[in-house]
Amino acid sequence: MSDLKERTKEIQAGPKGRHRTVQVTVGNVKVGGGAPIVVQSMTNTDTADIEGTVKQVAALARAGSEMVRITVDRDEAAAAVPHIREKLDKLGIDVPLIGDFHYIGHKLLADHPACAAALSKYRINPGNVGFKNKRDTQFTDIVEMALKHGKTIRIGANWGSLDQELLTKLMEENAKSPDPIDARAVTREAMVQSALLSAARAEEIGLPKNRMILSAKVSNVQDLIAVYRELAARSDYAIHLGLTEAGMGSKGIVASSAALGILLQDGIGDTIRVSLTPEPGGDRTIEVKVAQEILQTMGFRTFVPLVAACPGCGRTTSTVFQELARDIQAFIRDEMPNWKTRYPGVEELNVAVMGCIVNGPGESKHANIGISLPGTGETPAAPVFVDGQKFRTLRGPTIAADFKALVIDYIDQRYGGAGMKASAVTAAE
């Protein structure tokens, strides 16, 4: 029994302690140093399109993105940034903007000081910040611009644009080694070194650790896990976590969830992005929702009330419970922007929509408010449970509408301050 008690304590302890990192401030957002793990995203609009970019940034922010990255790839995009910031401020959206720079970031920041001032963070890639003898000069220019404007930098190494000089050097050293490792492992080491060497150089120039965030993104799950574990083991910089080019639809969601879930459980990651490829013209905010759901289902943060619903089986040939679960979940997400201000703590609400008598009553009792709908051949009655107690039994064609009304009433009374009292009413009302 003593062994069982020890194992139980270990399980109840949950995820490992967070990897200790130096806290960074990006605009009004704290990253690392024990702060809540931050969700971020990126626009896919042409930044020179001011109205389109403002619209998408606003949508991402309202969906819950706490920082938003935008592409700054040419003069027209850089010139648009301060206007985008101004329009967002007028809308009351103070989400920090991150400028994504490649190749000519040093020039764009120098030529457009209003852009440099409007951004909260500059993202640079050590693999393409400059080449050969220009690399250090152009890297230094960007760091000095960050110092001048009081900004943070993310040094983001990427598998697809890795520093080829560093990779070649490590490959040659490995070939001469009496005990060489495989080429993939050398490439992972190059990713880690690229980020760490660049960070060390930034510190030499004068940028402190509390103004730097590191990332080392790859598109393969196992490589990502290995790279980030090594990066965390060798530094205390704040870490941005994400699987690059994760893909479209379920493939991207599953790959990102698998990789990020393992690393987050290891305590690694201070801010995350789920890089999903949207359908043509699709909803960009899906990547924000997936990131939130990863953090919430793992118990790191709460964003929206959870809706538990059974998957369905031969006992649930009716689609009523599926439709009700879908409607309740969509309703909750739509109402959350309003509820956050009206009902503090509502994001911790748990709702259960179950389809038959097997697990329905038990799961509903574990939720704050739950309903067990009748399965195939069962009596057409749906008991509702509130805070573990049977509250009411619903019958008739308006079960779905009646339960939705009860959910709204529960939220209003519990989180609005009145408190809903469960009672053992079993008759239809």
XYZ file of C-alpha atoms in Angstrom:
429
model
C 0.000 0.000 0.000
C 2.882 2.387 0.695
C 4.106 1.963 -2.901
C 0.613 2.693 -4.181
C 0.446 5.839 -2.045
C 3.747 7.077 -3.476
C 2.638 6.383 -7.054
C -0.650 8.138 -6.361
C 1.182 11.214 -5.060
C 3.314 11.249 -8.200
C 0.270 11.033 -10.457
C -1.600 13.720 -8.528
C 1.405 16.022 -8.831
C 0.573 16.272 -12.535
C 3.014 17.836 -14.998
C 6.629 18.383 -14.084
C 7.585 21.728 -12.650
C 8.008 24.437 -15.260
C 11.468 24.893 -16.717
C 12.839 28.004 -15.024
C 13.300 30.840 -17.522
C 14.000 34.555 -17.397
C 10.781 36.548 -17.710
C 10.307 38.749 -20.769
C 7.747 41.502 -21.323
C 6.213 41.839 -24.789
C 3.981 44.896 -24.853
C 1.620 44.254 -21.953
C 2.222 40.480 -21.852
C 4.557 38.598 -19.510
C 6.330 35.583 -21.013
C 8.304 33.039 -18.993
C 9.532 33.318 -15.433
C 6.483 31.433 -14.149
C 3.895 33.518 -16.025
C 0.943 31.646 -17.587
C 1.825 30.046 -20.932
C 0.929 32.580 -23.625
C -1.028 31.778 -26.800
C 0.063 33.523 -29.966
C -0.748 33.351 -33.677
C 0.194 34.899 -37.004
C -1.727 36.649 -39.763
C -1.670 35.433 -43.345
C -2.779 38.736 -44.867
C -0.542 41.030 -46.894
C 0.565 43.449 -44.166
C 0.496 46.279 -46.718
C -3.285 45.705 -46.782
C -3.986 47.749 -43.663
C -7.728 47.107 -43.400
C -7.434 43.378 -44.076
C -4.625 42.968 -41.566
C -6.424 44.966 -38.879
C -9.512 42.810 -39.402
C -7.568 39.563 -39.045
C -5.497 40.718 -36.069
C -8.710 41.789 -34.333
C -10.322 38.407 -35.049
C -7.285 36.537 -33.706
C -7.148 38.717 -30.599
C -10.855 38.277 -29.923
C -10.450 34.521 -30.308
C -7.828 34.631 -27.551
C -4.472 35.227 -29.231
C -2.445 37.182 -26.692
C 0.224 38.206 -29.206
C -0.040 38.362 -32.993
C 2.824 38.156 -35.486
C 2.672 39.954 -38.821
C 4.944 39.700 -41.850
C 7.220 42.680 -42.494
C 8.869 41.800 -45.776
C 9.114 45.045 -47.762
C 8.808 48.817 -47.510
C 5.034 48.877 -48.082
C 4.489 46.403 -45.240
C 6.788 48.289 -42.872
C 5.058 51.576 -43.697
C 1.677 50.011 -42.906
C 2.603 48.779 -39.417
C 2.123 52.049 -37.474
C -1.262 52.577 -39.163
C -2.299 49.027 -38.220
C -1.278 49.695 -34.612
C -3.209 52.967 -34.561
C -6.393 51.394 -35.919
C -6.204 48.492 -33.459
C -5.780 50.928 -30.576
C -8.872 52.827 -31.697
C -10.788 49.523 -31.629
C -9.601 48.943 -28.065
C -7.433 45.982 -29.103
C -4.083 46.289 -27.346
C -2.664 42.925 -28.446
C 1.129 43.194 -28.949
C 2.276 43.025 -32.579
C 5.373 41.016 -33.511
C 7.225 41.857 -36.708
C 8.469 38.841 -38.672
C 11.726 39.803 -40.403
C 13.848 37.859 -42.887
C 16.786 38.894 -45.078
C 16.314 42.705 -44.930
C 14.962 43.303 -41.434
C 17.906 45.561 -40.550
C 17.113 47.855 -43.470
C 13.349 47.950 -42.942
C 13.707 48.826 -39.264
C 16.223 51.558 -40.040
C 14.207 53.026 -42.918
C 10.889 52.896 -41.048
C 11.420 54.037 -37.443
C 7.654 54.326 -36.900
C 7.381 50.604 -37.687
C 10.222 49.833 -35.263
C 8.420 51.804 -32.558
C 4.942 50.338 -33.205
C 6.022 46.705 -32.914
C 6.399 45.088 -29.492
C 8.820 42.390 -30.628
C 11.052 41.640 -33.600
C 11.350 38.045 -34.801
C 14.588 37.290 -36.644
C 15.944 34.056 -38.086
C 19.693 33.451 -37.551
C 19.664 31.383 -40.729
C 18.795 34.321 -42.984
C 19.466 37.501 -41.006
C 22.503 37.972 -43.214
C 25.050 35.935 -45.123
C 28.847 35.556 -44.882
C 30.578 38.784 -43.800
C 27.267 40.690 -43.620
C 25.662 38.369 -41.071
C 27.145 39.845 -37.923
C 26.729 43.437 -39.104
C 23.063 43.017 -39.996
C 22.335 41.018 -36.845
C 23.995 43.760 -34.794
C 21.913 46.416 -36.548
C 18.667 44.690 -35.548
C 19.769 44.161 -31.949
C 20.798 47.791 -31.656
C 17.422 48.830 -33.077
C 15.728 46.739 -30.385
C 17.874 48.436 -27.759
C 17.056 51.876 -29.131
C 13.295 51.289 -29.096
C 13.163 49.155 -25.937
C 11.875 46.067 -27.757
C 12.164 42.321 -27.307
C 13.658 39.993 -29.923
C 12.730 36.406 -30.718
C 15.655 34.523 -32.161
C 13.886 31.848 -34.152
C 15.959 29.102 -35.741
C 14.071 27.037 -38.304
C 14.793 23.629 -39.819
C 13.956 24.918 -43.304
C 16.345 27.877 -43.192
C 19.136 26.686 -40.942
C 22.500 28.469 -40.865
C 24.315 26.456 -43.527
C 27.809 27.550 -42.488
C 27.215 26.305 -38.948
C 25.655 23.072 -40.203
C 28.571 22.421 -42.571
C 31.075 23.054 -39.772
C 29.334 20.608 -37.428
C 29.004 17.996 -40.178
C 32.730 18.200 -40.905
C 33.610 17.906 -37.224
C 31.308 14.928 -36.895
C 32.884 13.196 -39.925
C 36.316 13.479 -38.270
C 35.027 12.169 -34.935
C 36.073 8.625 -33.905
C 32.461 8.067 -32.810
C 30.263 10.011 -35.281
C 26.522 10.478 -34.785
C 23.929 10.358 -37.550
C 23.354 13.388 -39.769
C 19.903 14.073 -38.328
C 21.334 14.375 -34.828
C 23.980 16.788 -36.146
C 21.250 18.899 -37.723
C 19.365 19.002 -34.419
C 22.544 20.145 -32.680
C 22.984 22.854 -35.323
C 19.470 24.105 -34.560
C 20.231 24.391 -30.850
C 23.627 26.003 -31.395
C 22.207 28.471 -33.931
C 19.743 29.816 -31.371
C 22.173 29.826 -28.434
C 25.120 31.361 -30.302
C 22.890 34.129 -31.640
C 21.521 34.812 -28.160
C 25.032 34.972 -26.739
C 26.033 37.420 -29.478
C 22.966 39.576 -28.732
C 23.999 39.704 -25.077
C 27.513 40.794 -26.092
C 25.953 43.658 -28.062
C 23.991 44.666 -24.970
C 20.571 43.013 -25.174
C 19.772 41.430 -21.782
C 18.225 38.003 -21.324
C 14.946 39.544 -20.228
C 14.538 40.955 -23.720
C 15.031 37.677 -25.616
C 12.876 34.682 -26.491
C 14.301 31.633 -28.287
C 12.701 29.105 -30.592
C 13.993 26.205 -32.692
C 11.175 24.971 -34.874
C 11.102 21.837 -36.994
C 8.264 19.995 -38.722
C 8.930 16.474 -37.400
C 7.457 15.652 -33.987
C 10.338 13.559 -32.636
C 12.954 16.036 -33.848
C 11.050 18.905 -32.250
C 10.909 17.130 -28.900
C 14.639 16.360 -29.013
C 15.649 19.896 -30.060
C 13.566 21.675 -27.415
C 14.626 19.337 -24.631
C 18.246 20.115 -25.477
C 17.583 23.851 -25.782
C 15.909 23.917 -22.378
C 18.672 21.835 -20.784
C 21.315 24.301 -21.954
C 19.707 27.678 -21.277
C 17.242 29.681 -19.214
C 15.993 31.961 -21.998
C 12.217 32.213 -22.385
C 11.075 29.675 -24.976
C 8.557 29.965 -27.804
C 7.191 26.542 -28.684
C 5.683 25.385 -31.940
C 5.790 22.722 -34.639
C 6.486 24.548 -37.882
C 4.583 23.621 -41.047
C 2.333 21.363 -38.967
C -0.074 20.880 -41.878
C -3.771 21.114 -42.576
C -6.801 19.862 -40.671
C -6.555 16.861 -38.378
C -2.945 16.139 -39.408
C -1.755 19.528 -38.205
C -3.845 19.403 -35.038
C -2.691 15.904 -34.094
C 0.986 16.578 -34.841
C 1.000 19.850 -32.900
C -0.898 18.346 -29.979
C 1.460 15.375 -29.752
C 4.642 17.443 -29.882
C 3.517 20.344 -27.719
C 1.776 18.063 -25.237
C 4.952 16.115 -24.486
C 7.110 19.236 -24.161
C 4.578 21.077 -22.028
C 4.356 18.031 -19.771
C 8.148 18.247 -19.465
C 7.709 21.831 -18.265
C 9.118 23.327 -21.477
C 7.474 26.260 -23.243
C 6.530 29.791 -22.192
C 4.503 30.770 -25.251
C 3.039 28.548 -27.966
C 1.696 28.749 -31.482
C -0.121 26.023 -33.410
C 0.889 26.579 -37.043
C -2.082 25.177 -38.936
C -2.551 25.500 -42.681
C -6.102 26.804 -43.127
C -8.424 25.726 -45.905
C -8.473 28.267 -48.775
C -10.324 31.238 -47.337
C -10.661 29.331 -44.062
C -10.879 30.570 -40.499
C -7.432 31.585 -39.221
C -8.650 31.641 -35.621
C -8.812 27.832 -35.504
C -5.108 27.750 -34.628
C -5.835 29.921 -31.584
C -8.641 27.633 -30.417
C -6.450 24.540 -30.804
C -3.631 26.142 -28.788
C -6.085 27.085 -26.054
C -7.571 23.601 -25.993
C -4.132 21.994 -25.681
C -3.341 24.151 -22.658
C -6.777 23.732 -21.110
C -7.114 19.976 -21.557
C -3.657 19.549 -20.005
C -4.646 21.692 -17.046
C -2.243 24.594 -17.594
C -4.836 27.312 -18.201
C -8.586 27.803 -18.508
C -10.042 29.793 -21.391
C -13.609 28.641 -22.003
C -16.047 26.297 -20.253
C -15.488 22.661 -21.185
C -18.266 20.641 -22.793
C -17.926 16.898 -22.259
C -19.897 14.762 -24.700
C -19.954 11.034 -25.366
C -18.748 9.845 -28.793
C -21.960 7.946 -29.525
C -22.547 4.248 -30.123
C -25.374 1.850 -31.036
C -27.302 3.078 -28.008
C -27.357 6.645 -29.342
C -28.807 6.405 -32.833
C -30.571 9.747 -32.350
C -28.557 12.837 -33.265
C -30.132 14.967 -30.520
C -27.175 14.736 -28.124
C -24.695 15.501 -30.925
C -26.641 18.549 -32.014
C -27.060 19.748 -28.444
C -23.340 19.307 -27.650
C -22.417 21.201 -30.813
C -24.893 24.003 -30.127
C -23.877 24.404 -26.479
C -20.176 24.471 -27.365
C -20.685 27.032 -30.159
C -22.927 29.134 -27.927
C -20.333 29.192 -25.151
C -17.519 30.242 -27.501
C -19.650 32.975 -29.056
C -20.656 34.362 -25.668
C -17.248 34.192 -23.963
C -16.083 37.716 -24.901
C -19.166 39.088 -23.105
C -19.121 36.556 -20.265
C -15.487 37.279 -19.356
C -16.474 40.706 -18.080
C -19.908 39.793 -16.692
C -19.122 36.443 -15.079
C -15.641 36.181 -13.541
C -14.523 32.555 -13.323
C -17.008 31.244 -15.903
C -14.159 29.743 -17.932
C -13.901 27.024 -15.253
C -17.459 25.813 -15.907
C -17.890 22.154 -16.943
C -20.944 21.091 -18.961
C -21.810 17.480 -19.860
C -24.070 16.385 -22.718
C -24.422 12.608 -22.635
C -26.353 10.300 -24.929
C -27.639 7.343 -22.889
C -28.077 5.809 -19.445
C -24.772 3.870 -19.356
C -22.398 6.741 -18.497
C -24.812 9.644 -18.810
C -25.910 10.144 -15.191
C -22.412 9.510 -13.800
C -20.654 11.927 -16.160
C -23.385 14.530 -15.670
C -22.892 14.383 -11.908
C -19.182 15.172 -12.342
C -19.989 18.335 -14.324
C -21.277 21.627 -12.938
C -24.374 21.105 -15.029
C -25.080 18.074 -17.176
C -27.832 16.268 -19.015
C -28.288 12.576 -19.760
C -30.365 12.272 -22.907
C -32.386 9.126 -23.616
C -30.676 6.509 -25.751
C -32.311 4.176 -28.241
C -35.255 2.397 -26.613
C -34.922 4.307 -23.341
C -37.725 6.212 -21.622
C -37.964 9.636 -23.332
C -36.798 11.572 -20.283
C -33.584 13.527 -19.692
C -32.410 14.044 -16.106
C -30.409 17.225 -15.485
C -27.784 17.335 -12.747
C -26.502 20.513 -11.088
C -23.362 20.373 -8.953
C -23.667 16.617 -8.561
C -27.355 16.563 -7.572
C -30.394 15.691 -9.654
C -32.100 18.979 -10.403
C -34.827 18.370 -12.947
C -36.064 15.913 -15.554
C -36.791 17.282 -19.003
C -39.265 15.719 -21.420
C -40.831 16.466 -24.742
C -39.673 18.085 -27.993
C -38.072 21.117 -26.294
C -35.426 19.247 -24.260
C -32.528 20.901 -26.092
C -33.912 24.425 -25.749
C -34.850 23.827 -22.108
C -31.362 22.592 -21.220
C -29.722 25.544 -22.950
C -31.925 27.856 -20.877
C -30.846 26.031 -17.709
C -27.180 26.454 -18.637
C -27.687 30.190 -19.128
C -29.559 30.404 -15.825
C -26.821 28.455 -14.036
C -24.106 30.758 -15.366
C -26.072 33.874 -14.476
C -26.815 32.735 -10.942
C -23.540 31.047 -10.039
C -21.078 33.447 -11.650
C -23.327 36.462 -11.356
C -23.357 36.024 -7.593
C -26.753 34.532 -6.680
C -25.791 30.864 -6.613
C -28.068 28.160 -8.030
C -29.413 25.631 -5.557
C -29.920 22.097 -6.764
C -33.060 20.340 -5.656
C -34.216 16.760 -5.995
C -37.020 17.465 -8.433
C -37.633 14.414 -10.560
C -40.933 15.270 -12.222
C -41.045 16.994 -15.577
C -41.209 20.756 -15.253
